[in-house]
PDB file of C-alpha atoms and ligand atoms in Angstrom:
ATOM      1  CA  UNK J   1     -11.264 -11.192  -9.914  1.00 94.00           C
ATOM      2  CA  UNK J   2      -7.532 -10.352  -9.829  1.00 97.00           C
ATOM      3  CA  UNK J   3      -6.382  -8.825  -6.871  1.00 98.00           C
ATOM      4  CA  UNK J   4      -2.950  -7.720  -6.582  1.00 98.00           C
ATOM      5  CA  UNK J   5      -1.078  -6.322  -3.758  1.00 98.00           C
ATOM      6  CA  UNK J   6       1.763  -3.171  -4.822  1.00 98.00           C
ATOM      7  CA  UNK J   7       3.894  -3.452  -2.122  1.00 98.00           C
ATOM      8  CA  UNK J   8       7.167  -1.131  -1.114  1.00 97.00           C
ATOM      9  CA  UNK J   9       8.174   1.063   1.204  1.00 96.00           C
ATOM     10  CA  UNK J  10       7.377   5.117   2.058  1.00 95.00           C
ATOM     11  CA  UNK J  11       7.801   6.693  -1.128  1.00 94.00           C
ATOM     12  CA  UNK J  12       8.339   3.497  -3.496  1.00 96.00           C
ATOM     13  CA  UNK J  13       5.939   5.280  -5.855  1.00 96.00           C
ATOM     14  CA  UNK J  14       3.014   2.928  -5.041  1.00 97.00           C
ATOM     15  CA  UNK J  15       0.524   5.678  -5.168  1.00 95.00           C
ATOM     16  CA  UNK J  16       1.766   6.788  -8.512  1.00 96.00           C
ATOM     17  CA  UNK J  17       1.852   3.535 -10.300  1.00 98.00           C
ATOM     18  CA  UNK J  18      -1.257   2.642  -8.674  1.00 98.00           C
ATOM     19  CA  UNK J  19      -3.088   5.245 -10.466  1.00 98.00           C
ATOM     20  CA  UNK J  20      -2.025   3.947 -13.308  1.00 98.00           C
ATOM     21  CA  UNK J  21      -2.465   0.575 -13.277  1.00 98.00           C
ATOM     22  CA  UNK J  22      -5.787   0.753 -12.030  1.00 98.00           C
ATOM     23  CA  UNK J  23      -6.680   3.130 -14.968  1.00 98.00           C
ATOM     24  CA  UNK J  24      -5.120   0.517 -17.994  1.00 98.00           C
ATOM     25  CA  UNK J  25      -6.441  -2.886 -15.694  1.00 98.00           C
ATOM     26  CA  UNK J  26      -9.155  -1.401 -14.325  1.00 97.00           C
ATOM     27  CA  UNK J  27      -8.767  -2.577 -10.559  1.00 98.00           C
ATOM     28  CA  UNK J  28     -10.507  -0.752  -7.761  1.00 98.00           C
ATOM     29  CA  UNK J  29      -7.923   0.689  -5.555  1.00 98.00           C
ATOM     30  CA  UNK J  30      -7.552   0.246  -1.882  1.00 98.00           C
ATOM     31  CA  UNK J  31      -5.237   2.634  -0.133  1.00 98.00           C
ATOM     32  CA  UNK J  32      -5.080   2.474   3.780  1.00 98.00           C
ATOM     33  CA  UNK J  33      -3.219   5.586   3.631  1.00 96.00           C
ATOM     34  CA  UNK J  34      -5.914   7.000   1.285  1.00 96.00           C
ATOM     35  CA  UNK J  35      -8.797   5.909   3.481  1.00 97.00           C
ATOM     36  CA  UNK J  36      -7.401   7.375   6.453  1.00 98.00           C
ATOM     37  CA  UNK J  37      -6.524  10.818   4.856  1.00 97.00           C
ATOM     38  CA  UNK J  38     -10.041  10.611   3.838  1.00 97.00           C
ATOM     39  CA  UNK J  39     -11.190   9.902   7.447  1.00 97.00           C
ATOM     40  CA  UNK J  40      -8.620  12.691   8.535  1.00 97.00           C
ATOM     41  CA  UNK J  41     -10.356  15.205   6.068  1.00 97.00           C
ATOM     42  CA  UNK J  42     -14.216  14.488   7.282  1.00 98.00           C
ATOM     43  CA  UNK J  43     -12.605  15.181  10.966  1.00 98.00           C
ATOM     44  CA  UNK J  44     -14.386  11.807  11.904  1.00 97.00           C
ATOM     45  CA  UNK J  45     -13.620  10.747  15.569  1.00 97.00           C
ATOM     46  CA  UNK J  46     -11.319   7.272  13.588  1.00 97.00           C
ATOM     47  CA  UNK J  47      -9.641  10.395  11.586  1.00 97.00           C
ATOM     48  CA  UNK J  48      -8.620  12.534  14.833  1.00 97.00           C
ATOM     49  CA  UNK J  49      -7.065   9.048  16.386  1.00 97.00           C
ATOM     50  CA  UNK J  50      -5.483   8.102  13.559  1.00 98.00           C
ATOM     51  CA  UNK J  51      -3.357  11.604  12.668  1.00 97.00           C
ATOM     52  CA  UNK J  52      -2.059  11.701  15.964  1.00 97.00           C
ATOM     53  CA  UNK J  53      -0.417   8.513  14.941  1.00 98.00           C
ATOM     54  CA  UNK J  54       0.243   8.639  11.633  1.00 97.00           C
ATOM     55  CA  UNK J  55       2.021  12.500  12.297  1.00 95.00           C
ATOM     56  CA  UNK J  56       4.772  10.529  14.511  1.00 95.00           C
ATOM     57  CA  UNK J  57       5.619   8.339  11.727  1.00 96.00           C
ATOM     58  CA  UNK J  58       3.725   4.625  13.463  1.00 97.00           C
ATOM     59  CA  UNK J  59       1.373   2.112  12.095  1.00 98.00           C
ATOM     60  CA  UNK J  60      -2.342   2.498  12.541  1.00 98.00           C
ATOM     61  CA  UNK J  61      -3.477  -0.320  14.768  1.00 98.00           C
ATOM     62  CA  UNK J  62      -4.270  -3.662  12.849  1.00 98.00           C
ATOM     63  CA  UNK J  63      -8.192  -3.575  13.473  1.00 97.00           C
ATOM     64  CA  UNK J  64      -8.638  -0.303  12.001  1.00 98.00           C
ATOM     65  CA  UNK J  65      -7.429  -0.740   8.681  1.00 98.00           C
ATOM     66  CA  UNK J  66      -8.534  -4.279   8.760  1.00 98.00           C
ATOM     67  CA  UNK J  67     -12.164  -2.846   9.391  1.00 97.00           C
ATOM     68  CA  UNK J  68     -11.775  -0.095   6.578  1.00 97.00           C
ATOM     69  CA  UNK J  69     -10.603  -2.707   3.854  1.00 98.00           C
ATOM     70  CA  UNK J  70     -13.232  -5.117   5.065  1.00 98.00           C
ATOM     71  CA  UNK J  71     -15.862  -2.363   4.623  1.00 97.00           C
ATOM     72  CA  UNK J  72     -14.604  -1.244   1.274  1.00 97.00           C
ATOM     73  CA  UNK J  73     -14.627  -5.493  -0.087  1.00 97.00           C
ATOM     74  CA  UNK J  74     -18.350  -5.420   0.953  1.00 97.00           C
ATOM     75  CA  UNK J  75     -19.341  -2.194  -0.607  1.00 97.00           C
ATOM     76  CA  UNK J  76     -17.765  -2.625  -3.991  1.00 97.00           C
ATOM     77  CA  UNK J  77     -18.459  -6.893  -4.209  1.00 94.00           C
ATOM     78  CA  UNK J  78     -19.073  -6.183  -8.500  1.00 95.00           C
ATOM     79  CA  UNK J  79     -15.510  -4.837  -8.410  1.00 96.00           C
ATOM     80  CA  UNK J  80     -13.066  -7.029 -11.425  1.00 96.00           C
ATOM     81  CA  UNK J  81     -10.127  -6.863  -8.995  1.00 97.00           C
ATOM     82  CA  UNK J  82      -8.896  -5.068  -5.916  1.00 98.00           C
ATOM     83  CA  UNK J  83      -5.588  -3.573  -6.009  1.00 98.00           C
ATOM     84  CA  UNK J  84      -4.106  -3.000  -2.716  1.00 98.00           C
ATOM     85  CA  UNK J  85      -2.001  -0.193  -1.797  1.00 98.00           C
ATOM     86  CA  UNK J  86      -0.329   0.764   1.578  1.00 97.00           C
ATOM     87  CA  UNK J  87      -2.318  -2.881   2.497  1.00 98.00           C
ATOM     88  CA  UNK J  88      -1.177  -6.029   4.276  1.00 98.00           C
ATOM     89  CA  UNK J  89       1.622  -4.075   6.354  1.00 98.00           C
ATOM     90  CA  UNK J  90       1.922  -6.333   9.204  1.00 98.00           C
ATOM     91  CA  UNK J  91       1.995  -9.712   8.840  1.00 98.00           C
ATOM     92  CA  UNK J  92      -1.546  -9.664  10.872  1.00 98.00           C
ATOM     93  CA  UNK J  93      -2.948  -7.467   8.455  1.00 98.00           C
ATOM     94  CA  UNK J  94      -1.764 -10.524   5.658  1.00 98.00           C
ATOM     95  CA  UNK J  95      -3.538 -12.751   7.562  1.00 98.00           C
ATOM     96  CA  UNK J  96      -6.714 -11.084   8.117  1.00 98.00           C
ATOM     97  CA  UNK J  97      -6.715 -10.504   4.480  1.00 98.00           C
ATOM     98  CA  UNK J  98      -6.284 -13.859   3.248  1.00 97.00           C
ATOM     99  CA  UNK J  99      -9.349 -14.624   5.496  1.00 98.00           C
ATOM    100  CA  UNK J 100     -11.777 -11.815   4.242  1.00 98.00           C
ATOM    101  CA  UNK J 101     -10.957 -13.118   0.888  1.00 97.00           C
ATOM    102  CA  UNK J 102     -11.046 -16.678   1.396  1.00 97.00           C
ATOM    103  CA  UNK J 103     -14.309 -15.974   2.875  1.00 94.00           C
ATOM    104  CA  UNK J 104     -15.404 -14.474  -0.559  1.00 93.00           C
ATOM    105  CA  UNK J 105     -13.787 -17.425  -2.379  1.00 94.00           C
ATOM    106  CA  UNK J 106     -11.189 -15.496  -3.743  1.00 96.00           C
ATOM    107  CA  UNK J 107      -6.802 -15.082  -3.188  1.00 97.00           C
ATOM    108  CA  UNK J 108      -4.051 -12.511  -3.956  1.00 98.00           C
ATOM    109  CA  UNK J 109      -2.875 -13.134  -7.310  1.00 98.00           C
ATOM    110  CA  UNK J 110       0.462 -11.513  -6.942  1.00 98.00           C
ATOM    111  CA  UNK J 111       2.329  -9.176  -4.603  1.00 98.00           C
ATOM    112  CA  UNK J 112       4.629  -6.627  -7.021  1.00 98.00           C
ATOM    113  CA  UNK J 113       7.290  -5.391  -4.671  1.00 98.00           C
ATOM    114  CA  UNK J 114       9.091  -2.253  -5.754  1.00 98.00           C
ATOM    115  CA  UNK J 115      12.671  -2.027  -4.861  1.00 97.00           C
ATOM    116  CA  UNK J 116      14.148   1.776  -4.276  1.00 96.00           C
ATOM    117  CA  UNK J 117      17.125   2.230  -2.265  1.00 95.00           C
ATOM    118  CA  UNK J 118      16.636   4.324   0.908  1.00 91.00           C
ATOM    119  CA  UNK J 119      18.635   7.656   0.256  1.00 92.00           C
ATOM    120  CA  UNK J 120      16.416   7.817  -2.594  1.00 94.00           C
ATOM    121  CA  UNK J 121      12.909   6.863  -0.957  1.00 94.00           C
ATOM    122  CA  UNK J 122      14.361  10.062   1.976  1.00 91.00           C
ATOM    123  CA  UNK J 123      14.911  12.444  -1.163  1.00 93.00           C
ATOM    124  CA  UNK J 124      11.512  11.804  -2.903  1.00 94.00           C
ATOM    125  CA  UNK J 125       9.459  11.903   0.115  1.00 94.00           C
ATOM    126  CA  UNK J 126      11.152  15.438   1.047  1.00 93.00           C
ATOM    127  CA  UNK J 127      10.244  16.684  -2.517  1.00 93.00           C
ATOM    128  CA  UNK J 128       6.916  15.215  -2.122  1.00 92.00           C
ATOM    129  CA  UNK J 129       6.398  16.891   1.513  1.00 93.00           C
ATOM    130  CA  UNK J 130       7.432  20.381  -0.460  1.00 92.00           C
ATOM    131  CA  UNK J 131       4.011  20.373  -2.115  1.00 93.00           C
ATOM    132  CA  UNK J 132       1.798  17.401  -1.099  1.00 90.00           C
ATOM    133  CA  UNK J 133       0.493  19.141   2.189  1.00 89.00           C
ATOM    134  CA  UNK J 134       1.324  15.878   4.005  1.00 90.00           C
ATOM    135  CA  UNK J 135       2.505  16.880   7.398  1.00 89.00           C
ATOM    136  CA  UNK J 136       4.828  13.175   7.830  1.00 92.00           C
ATOM    137  CA  UNK J 137       6.354  14.230   4.490  1.00 93.00           C
ATOM    138  CA  UNK J 138       7.641  17.813   6.179  1.00 88.00           C
ATOM    139  CA  UNK J 139      10.683  16.317   8.321  1.00 89.00           C
ATOM    140  CA  UNK J 140      13.328  14.045   8.103  1.00 90.00           C
ATOM    141  CA  UNK J 141      12.380  12.292  12.175  1.00 93.00           C
ATOM    142  CA  UNK J 142       9.130  11.554  11.020  1.00 94.00           C
ATOM    143  CA  UNK J 143      10.756   9.914   7.558  1.00 94.00           C
ATOM    144  CA  UNK J 144      12.910   8.028   9.318  1.00 93.00           C
ATOM    145  CA  UNK J 145      10.144   6.489  11.911  1.00 95.00           C
ATOM    146  CA  UNK J 146       8.109   5.205   8.545  1.00 95.00           C
ATOM    147  CA  UNK J 147      11.007   4.049   7.322  1.00 94.00           C
ATOM    148  CA  UNK J 148      11.921   2.388  11.018  1.00 95.00           C
ATOM    149  CA  UNK J 149       8.492   0.748  10.814  1.00 96.00           C
ATOM    150  CA  UNK J 150       8.762  -0.425   7.581  1.00 97.00           C
ATOM    151  CA  UNK J 151      11.282  -2.516   8.555  1.00 96.00           C
ATOM    152  CA  UNK J 152      10.019  -3.803  11.987  1.00 97.00           C
ATOM    153  CA  UNK J 153       7.080  -4.175  10.796  1.00 97.00           C
ATOM    154  CA  UNK J 154       5.871  -4.289   6.789  1.00 97.00           C
ATOM    155  CA  UNK J 155       9.209  -6.083   5.553  1.00 97.00           C
ATOM    156  CA  UNK J 156       7.668  -9.774   7.279  1.00 97.00           C
ATOM    157  CA  UNK J 157       4.701  -9.300   4.996  1.00 98.00           C
ATOM    158  CA  UNK J 158       6.680  -9.643   1.956  1.00 98.00           C
ATOM    159  CA  UNK J 159       7.916 -13.155   3.865  1.00 97.00           C
ATOM    160  CA  UNK J 160       4.694 -14.045   4.423  1.00 98.00           C
ATOM    161  CA  UNK J 161       3.456 -14.002   0.704  1.00 98.00           C
ATOM    162  CA  UNK J 162       7.084 -15.569   0.050  1.00 98.00           C
ATOM    163  CA  UNK J 163       5.890 -18.603   1.482  1.00 97.00           C
ATOM    164  CA  UNK J 164       3.435 -18.946  -1.731  1.00 97.00           C
ATOM    165  CA  UNK J 165       5.820 -17.129  -3.816  1.00 98.00           C
ATOM    166  CA  UNK J 166       4.074 -14.906  -4.787  1.00 98.00           C
ATOM    167  CA  UNK J 167       6.336 -12.129  -4.149  1.00 98.00           C
ATOM    168  CA  UNK J 168       7.607 -10.628  -7.826  1.00 98.00           C
ATOM    169  CA  UNK J 169      10.288  -7.447  -6.966  1.00 98.00           C
ATOM    170  CA  UNK J 170      10.586  -4.968  -9.543  1.00 98.00           C
ATOM    171  CA  UNK J 171      13.111  -2.296  -9.987  1.00 98.00           C
ATOM    172  CA  UNK J 172      11.207   0.950  -8.329  1.00 98.00           C
ATOM    173  CA  UNK J 173      14.250   3.448  -9.903  1.00 97.00           C
ATOM    174  CA  UNK J 174      14.430   4.944 -13.347  1.00 96.00           C
ATOM    175  CA  UNK J 175      10.987   6.691 -15.554  1.00 97.00           C
ATOM    176  CA  UNK J 176       7.593   6.027 -14.186  1.00 97.00           C
ATOM    177  CA  UNK J 177       7.216   4.833 -17.479  1.00 98.00           C
ATOM    178  CA  UNK J 178      10.026   2.524 -17.044  1.00 98.00           C
ATOM    179  CA  UNK J 179       8.781   1.267 -14.029  1.00 98.00           C
ATOM    180  CA  UNK J 180       4.914   1.130 -14.991  1.00 98.00           C
ATOM    181  CA  UNK J 181       6.128  -1.073 -18.430  1.00 98.00           C
ATOM    182  CA  UNK J 182       7.771  -3.957 -15.340  1.00 98.00           C
ATOM    183  CA  UNK J 183       4.696  -3.639 -13.448  1.00 98.00           C
ATOM    184  CA  UNK J 184       2.523  -4.027 -16.626  1.00 98.00           C
ATOM    185  CA  UNK J 185       4.362  -6.864 -18.248  1.00 98.00           C
ATOM    186  CA  UNK J 186       3.680  -8.653 -14.418  1.00 98.00           C
ATOM    187  CA  UNK J 187       0.209  -8.137 -14.748  1.00 98.00           C
ATOM    188  CA  UNK J 188      -0.164  -9.178 -18.111  1.00 98.00           C
ATOM    189  CA  UNK J 189       1.576 -12.099 -17.878  1.00 97.00           C
ATOM    190  CA  UNK J 190      -1.125 -13.083 -14.908  1.00 95.00           C
ATOM    191  CA  UNK J 191      -4.219 -11.575 -16.323  1.00 90.00           C
TER     192      UNK J 191
HETATM  193  P1  ADP G   1       3.776   5.792   2.583  1.00 89.07           P
HETATM  194  O1  ADP G   1       3.535   4.435   1.848  1.00 89.07           O
HETATM  195  O2  ADP G   1       4.183   7.013   1.530  1.00 89.07           O
HETATM  196  O3  ADP G   1       4.214   5.973   3.825  1.00 89.07           O
HETATM  197  P2  ADP G   1       0.495   6.067   3.200  1.00 89.07           P
HETATM  198  O4  ADP G   1      -0.226   6.959   2.342  1.00 89.07           O
HETATM  199  O5  ADP G   1       0.529   4.638   2.705  1.00 89.07           O
HETATM  200  O6  ADP G   1       1.767   6.414   2.825  1.00 89.07           O
HETATM  201  O7  ADP G   1       0.702   5.946   4.902  1.00 89.07           O
HETATM  202  C1  ADP G   1       0.423   6.953   5.687  1.00 89.07           C
HETATM  203  C2  ADP G   1       0.691   6.826   7.028  1.00 89.07           C
HETATM  204  O8  ADP G   1      -1.144   6.034   7.012  1.00 89.07           O
HETATM  205  C3  ADP G   1       1.568   5.459   7.457  1.00 89.07           C
HETATM  206  O9  ADP G   1       2.583   6.304   7.776  1.00 89.07           O
HETATM  207  C4  ADP G   1       0.619   5.049   8.468  1.00 89.07           C
HETATM  208  O10 ADP G   1       1.098   5.898  10.004  1.00 89.07           O
HETATM  209  C5  ADP G   1      -0.697   4.829   8.109  1.00 89.07           C
HETATM  210  N1  ADP G   1      -1.132   3.650   7.288  1.00 89.07           N
HETATM  211  C6  ADP G   1      -1.520   3.684   6.082  1.00 89.07           C
HETATM  212  N2  ADP G   1      -1.757   1.939   5.740  1.00 89.07           N
HETATM  213  C7  ADP G   1      -1.967   1.733   6.989  1.00 89.07           C
HETATM  214  C8  ADP G   1      -1.644   0.479   7.328  1.00 89.07           C
HETATM  215  N3  ADP G   1      -1.924  -0.861   6.344  1.00 89.07           N
HETATM  216  N4  ADP G   1      -1.566  -0.300   8.700  1.00 89.07           N
HETATM  217  C9  ADP G   1      -1.783   0.813   9.514  1.00 89.07           C
HETATM  218  N5  ADP G   1      -0.969   2.343   9.616  1.00 89.07           N
HETATM  219  C10 ADP G   1      -1.492   2.714   7.902  1.00 89.07           C
END
């Protein structure tokens, strides 16, 4: 199995690049954002609670997202590998993920971290908000809260994987194709 984390702040292009990576390399896409939005669309109790938190730009509790990931790993045990997108987002989630994988005698091969400047992020998120229907993309206050959560809680995840030399920084500005090529080269060199 080849397990990859695609990391970066909100708006860094994780979703766009994930779609291309799973198509090219046949990995199973696990996006906690997508899993949560699916719960919201089915109006499950979990989805209704999560929506309130997401619409404030805050992070959903660790145990909720770790539970969703644990279930998804079990349900797709035949996968060639997983692409984690938007997860782990806190150091505690990273530790939980390591434990879940260890239990299955698996591990993370690499964390590819997209590097994008803050003004570019805000521009992209507001642009996405014009068409995505995502309520958390429509106003600058919510976006600022998401960027603050990223700085306060999520950046630590990169430090966690740096301890085992698993982090590779990828320039996240330029064309979608250029960025995809940078990511693909890193993946190919490890397969
Ligand atoms: P983006 O990276 O563009 O902000 P996502 O779709 O990954 O978008 O996440 C949207 C929202 O879903 C986050 O702002 C957060 O509220 C919630 N969320 C997604 N993944 C996690 C996670 N691993 N832990 C906690 N909350 C999460």
